[in-house]
Amino acid sequence: MDEYNLEPGELVIMQEQSVKLGDGPDGEDLEELVLTNQNLILVANVQQGLFKRSRMLKRCPLSKIRRQGDVPQVFASKYRDTYCLQIAFADETIALHFPANPKRGAERWAEGIAGATDGSFGSGSAVDLPPEITNVVDGARDFVGALFGGGKARKDASHERRVTNATRKCVGCHAPLTGRTGSTVTCPYCDTRQTL
């Protein structure tokens, strides 16, 4: 992981190639997009001189993502005729486009970045399918949803049965704690037991 200049304790959560910097397919090509538990890393090959290209990293700290209330400002939004991911940092807003599957890519990364910002890494999908398959799956899901009532939730589904994850700060040392709502956890740093 030396290629990303990771700090001690920094872990890679998500990676993707073929991403464009900008809100559409005409944006600047990025070699790779990497999400860690501390930063969003943009990797690009930059022309330096006539024959030389250099690999450049831009590290965007997740701690600098703006918040509205307690919600990180990370959005998958439709711009013109395609989808893009918009991340509002304190000093700039970054827009990213995923050419292989714009809507699903933007939604997946928005969920991943919001989860990493709050300290809950397990909120993303466990299996990443190739873009060709996800396009077929998304198309089939949209078709079935349109055919059978637009994908509305059943009326008898109760909200109480849903398992929700909680992210809190430790009352002893203020380290981030994650777990299921109502569960008792022990802080790995100061051994304080508390209920989420």
GROMACS .gro file of C-alpha atoms in nm:
model
  196
    1MET     CA    1   0.000   0.000   0.000
    2ASP     CA    2   0.303   0.228  -0.026
    3GLU     CA    3   0.168   0.342  -0.360
    4TYR     CA    4  -0.100   0.551  -0.182
    5ASN     CA    5   0.124   0.686   0.099
    6LEU     CA    6  -0.109   0.552   0.368
    7GLU     CA    7  -0.071   0.669   0.726
    8PRO     CA    8  -0.037   0.418   1.012
    9GLY     CA    9  -0.383   0.277   1.087
   10GLU     CA   10  -0.522   0.388   0.750
   11LEU     CA   11  -0.705   0.111   0.563
   12VAL     CA   12  -0.831   0.089   0.204
   13ILE     CA   13  -1.209   0.042   0.194
   14MET     CA   14  -1.297   0.086  -0.175
   15GLN     CA   15  -1.109   0.124  -0.504
   16GLU     CA   16  -1.220   0.186  -0.860
   17GLN     CA   17  -1.049   0.252  -1.191
   18SER     CA   18  -1.185   0.441  -1.494
   19VAL     CA   19  -1.330   0.736  -1.307
   20LYS     CA   20  -1.361   1.086  -1.447
   21LEU     CA   21  -1.306   1.402  -1.246
   22GLY     CA   22  -1.599   1.625  -1.332
   23ASP     CA   23  -1.974   1.593  -1.356
   24GLY     CA   24  -1.994   1.416  -1.691
   25PRO     CA   25  -1.825   1.188  -1.943
   26ASP     CA   26  -1.608   1.477  -2.072
   27GLY     CA   27  -1.421   1.508  -1.741
   28GLU     CA   28  -1.053   1.449  -1.679
   29ASP     CA   29  -0.951   1.081  -1.656
   30LEU     CA   30  -0.836   0.952  -1.319
   31GLU     CA   31  -0.620   0.642  -1.303
   32GLU     CA   32  -0.786   0.534  -0.980
   33LEU     CA   33  -1.017   0.642  -0.701
   34VAL     CA   34  -0.939   0.507  -0.352
   35LEU     CA   35  -1.141   0.541  -0.031
   36THR     CA   36  -0.970   0.479   0.302
   37ASN     CA   37  -1.101   0.519   0.655
   38GLN     CA   38  -0.933   0.864   0.663
   39ASN     CA   39  -0.909   1.000   0.307
   40LEU     CA   40  -1.049   1.000  -0.042
   41ILE     CA   41  -0.749   0.962  -0.273
   42LEU     CA   42  -0.757   1.072  -0.638
   43VAL     CA   43  -0.480   0.915  -0.847
   44ALA     CA   44  -0.392   1.061  -1.189
   45ASN     CA   45  -0.110   1.044  -1.442
   46VAL     CA   46  -0.004   1.399  -1.524
   47GLN     CA   47   0.200   1.506  -1.826
   48GLN     CA   48   0.524   1.672  -1.717
   49GLY     CA   49   0.719   1.793  -2.012
   50LEU     CA   50   0.711   1.644  -2.357
   51PHE     CA   51   0.780   1.278  -2.281
   52LYS     CA   52   0.741   1.236  -1.907
   53ARG     CA   53   0.430   1.143  -1.712
   54SER     CA   54   0.416   1.141  -1.331
   55ARG     CA   55   0.174   0.975  -1.093
   56MET     CA   56   0.004   1.234  -0.872
   57LEU     CA   57  -0.201   1.172  -0.558
   58LYS     CA   58  -0.454   1.411  -0.414
   59ARG     CA   59  -0.556   1.323  -0.059
   60CYS     CA   60  -0.890   1.468   0.052
   61PRO     CA   61  -0.941   1.415   0.429
   62LEU     CA   62  -1.284   1.278   0.518
   63SER     CA   63  -1.279   1.496   0.830
   64LYS     CA   64  -1.311   1.803   0.602
   65ILE     CA   65  -1.638   1.689   0.442
   66ARG     CA   66  -1.909   1.941   0.524
   67ARG     CA   67  -2.205   1.827   0.733
   68GLN     CA   68  -2.564   1.941   0.735
   69GLY     CA   69  -2.674   1.861   1.087
   70ASP     CA   70  -2.511   1.521   1.137
   71VAL     CA   71  -2.524   1.411   0.772
   72PRO     CA   72  -2.211   1.423   0.553
   73GLN     CA   73  -2.268   1.621   0.233
   74VAL     CA   74  -2.205   1.342  -0.020
   75PHE     CA   75  -2.462   1.306  -0.299
   76ALA     CA   76  -2.531   1.089  -0.600
   77SER     CA   77  -2.718   1.334  -0.821
   78LYS     CA   78  -2.843   1.359  -1.175
   79TYR     CA   79  -2.669   1.624  -1.383
   80ARG     CA   80  -2.798   1.680  -1.735
   81ASP     CA   81  -2.853   1.329  -1.872
   82THR     CA   82  -2.619   1.131  -1.643
   83TYR     CA   83  -2.539   1.074  -1.278
   84CYS     CA   84  -2.238   1.199  -1.083
   85LEU     CA   85  -2.106   1.192  -0.729
   86GLN     CA   86  -2.065   1.526  -0.551
   87ILE     CA   87  -1.862   1.561  -0.232
   88ALA     CA   88  -1.867   1.895  -0.049
   89PHE     CA   89  -1.538   1.952   0.133
   90ALA     CA   90  -1.472   2.261   0.346
   91ASP     CA   91  -1.258   2.424   0.074
   92GLU     CA   92  -1.392   2.270  -0.249
   93THR     CA   93  -1.658   2.051  -0.405
   94ILE     CA   94  -1.541   1.748  -0.602
   95ALA     CA   95  -1.758   1.592  -0.873
   96LEU     CA   96  -1.684   1.241  -1.002
   97HIS     CA   97  -1.838   1.045  -1.291
   98PHE     CA   98  -1.836   0.666  -1.329
   99PRO     CA   99  -1.860   0.589  -1.704
  100ALA     CA  100  -1.921   0.213  -1.667
  101ASN     CA  101  -2.240   0.259  -1.462
  102PRO     CA  102  -2.300   0.622  -1.365
  103LYS     CA  103  -2.602   0.582  -1.135
  104ARG     CA  104  -2.494   0.270  -0.947
  105GLY     CA  105  -2.132   0.386  -0.919
  106ALA     CA  106  -2.231   0.726  -0.779
  107GLU     CA  107  -2.479   0.572  -0.531
  108ARG     CA  108  -2.233   0.305  -0.415
  109TRP     CA  109  -1.951   0.555  -0.361
  110ALA     CA  110  -2.181   0.807  -0.189
  111GLU     CA  111  -2.287   0.535   0.056
  112GLY     CA  112  -1.927   0.421   0.108
  113ILE     CA  113  -1.790   0.771   0.168
  114ALA     CA  114  -2.074   0.862   0.405
  115GLY     CA  115  -2.016   0.537   0.596
  116ALA     CA  116  -1.640   0.590   0.618
  117THR     CA  117  -1.694   0.949   0.732
  118ASP     CA  118  -1.919   0.825   1.015
  119GLY     CA  119  -1.692   0.530   1.095
  120SER     CA  120  -1.929   0.253   0.977
  121PHE     CA  121  -1.755   0.061   0.702
  122GLY     CA  122  -1.994  -0.233   0.669
  123SER     CA  123  -2.279  -0.042   0.509
  124GLY     CA  124  -2.170  -0.110   0.149
  125SER     CA  125  -2.255  -0.415  -0.051
  126ALA     CA  126  -2.050  -0.725   0.020
  127VAL     CA  127  -2.010  -0.825  -0.343
  128ASP     CA  128  -1.900  -0.595  -0.623
  129LEU     CA  129  -2.018  -0.722  -0.957
  130PRO     CA  130  -1.859  -0.624  -1.288
  131PRO     CA  131  -2.023  -0.319  -1.451
  132GLU     CA  132  -2.168  -0.530  -1.734
  133ILE     CA  133  -2.358  -0.749  -1.488
  134THR     CA  134  -2.471  -0.460  -1.267
  135ASN     CA  135  -2.622  -0.287  -1.571
  136VAL     CA  136  -2.827  -0.598  -1.648
  137VAL     CA  137  -2.929  -0.644  -1.282
  138ASP     CA  138  -3.028  -0.276  -1.246
  139GLY     CA  139  -3.226  -0.287  -1.570
  140ALA     CA  140  -3.410  -0.602  -1.462
  141ARG     CA  141  -3.485  -0.456  -1.118
  142ASP     CA  142  -3.624  -0.137  -1.276
  143PHE     CA  143  -3.835  -0.339  -1.520
  144VAL     CA  144  -3.978  -0.567  -1.250
  145GLY     CA  145  -4.040  -0.268  -1.023
  146ALA     CA  146  -4.229  -0.087  -1.299
  147LEU     CA  147  -4.423  -0.401  -1.387
  148PHE     CA  148  -4.531  -0.477  -1.029
  149GLY     CA  149  -4.612  -0.143  -0.875
  150GLY     CA  150  -4.297   0.065  -0.897
  151GLY     CA  151  -4.109  -0.108  -0.619
  152LYS     CA  152  -4.331   0.022  -0.338
  153ALA     CA  153  -4.273  -0.128   0.004
  154ARG     CA  154  -4.530  -0.367   0.146
  155LYS     CA  155  -4.774  -0.203   0.384
  156ASP     CA  156  -4.722  -0.466   0.654
  157ALA     CA  157  -4.345  -0.415   0.673
  158SER     CA  158  -4.267  -0.279   1.017
  159HIS     CA  159  -3.997  -0.028   1.089
  160GLU     CA  160  -3.930  -0.183   1.431
  161ARG     CA  161  -3.788  -0.503   1.277
  162ARG     CA  162  -3.512  -0.320   1.093
  163VAL     CA  163  -3.166  -0.352   1.239
  164THR     CA  164  -2.992  -0.016   1.248
  165ASN     CA  165  -2.627   0.056   1.303
  166ALA     CA  166  -2.518   0.338   1.528
  167THR     CA  167  -2.198   0.540   1.536
  168ARG     CA  168  -2.120   0.724   1.857
  169LYS     CA  169  -1.821   0.873   2.032
  170CYS     CA  170  -1.687   0.697   2.339
  171VAL     CA  171  -1.786   0.874   2.659
  172GLY     CA  172  -1.437   0.805   2.801
  173CYS     CA  173  -1.192   0.890   2.524
  174HIS     CA  174  -1.415   1.019   2.235
  175ALA     CA  175  -1.298   0.748   1.993
  176PRO     CA  176  -1.554   0.645   1.729
  177LEU     CA  177  -1.762   0.338   1.820
  178THR     CA  178  -1.990   0.147   1.584
  179GLY     CA  179  -2.240  -0.131   1.639
  180ARG     CA  180  -2.607  -0.208   1.641
  181THR     CA  181  -2.843   0.036   1.807
  182GLY     CA  182  -2.911  -0.069   2.165
  183SER     CA  183  -2.612  -0.303   2.191
  184THR     CA  184  -2.349  -0.275   2.462
  185VAL     CA  185  -1.995  -0.228   2.333
  186THR     CA  186  -1.653  -0.194   2.493
  187CYS     CA  187  -1.423   0.079   2.364
  188PRO     CA  188  -1.108  -0.083   2.225
  189TYR     CA  189  -0.897   0.214   2.340
  190CYS     CA  190  -1.005   0.279   2.701
  191ASP     CA  191  -1.218  -0.033   2.782
  192THR     CA  192  -1.524   0.173   2.876
  193ARG     CA  193  -1.850  -0.023   2.840
  194GLN     CA  194  -2.145   0.172   2.698
  195THR     CA  195  -2.473   0.127   2.514
  196LEU     CA  196  -2.515   0.262   2.162
   0.00000   0.00000   0.00000
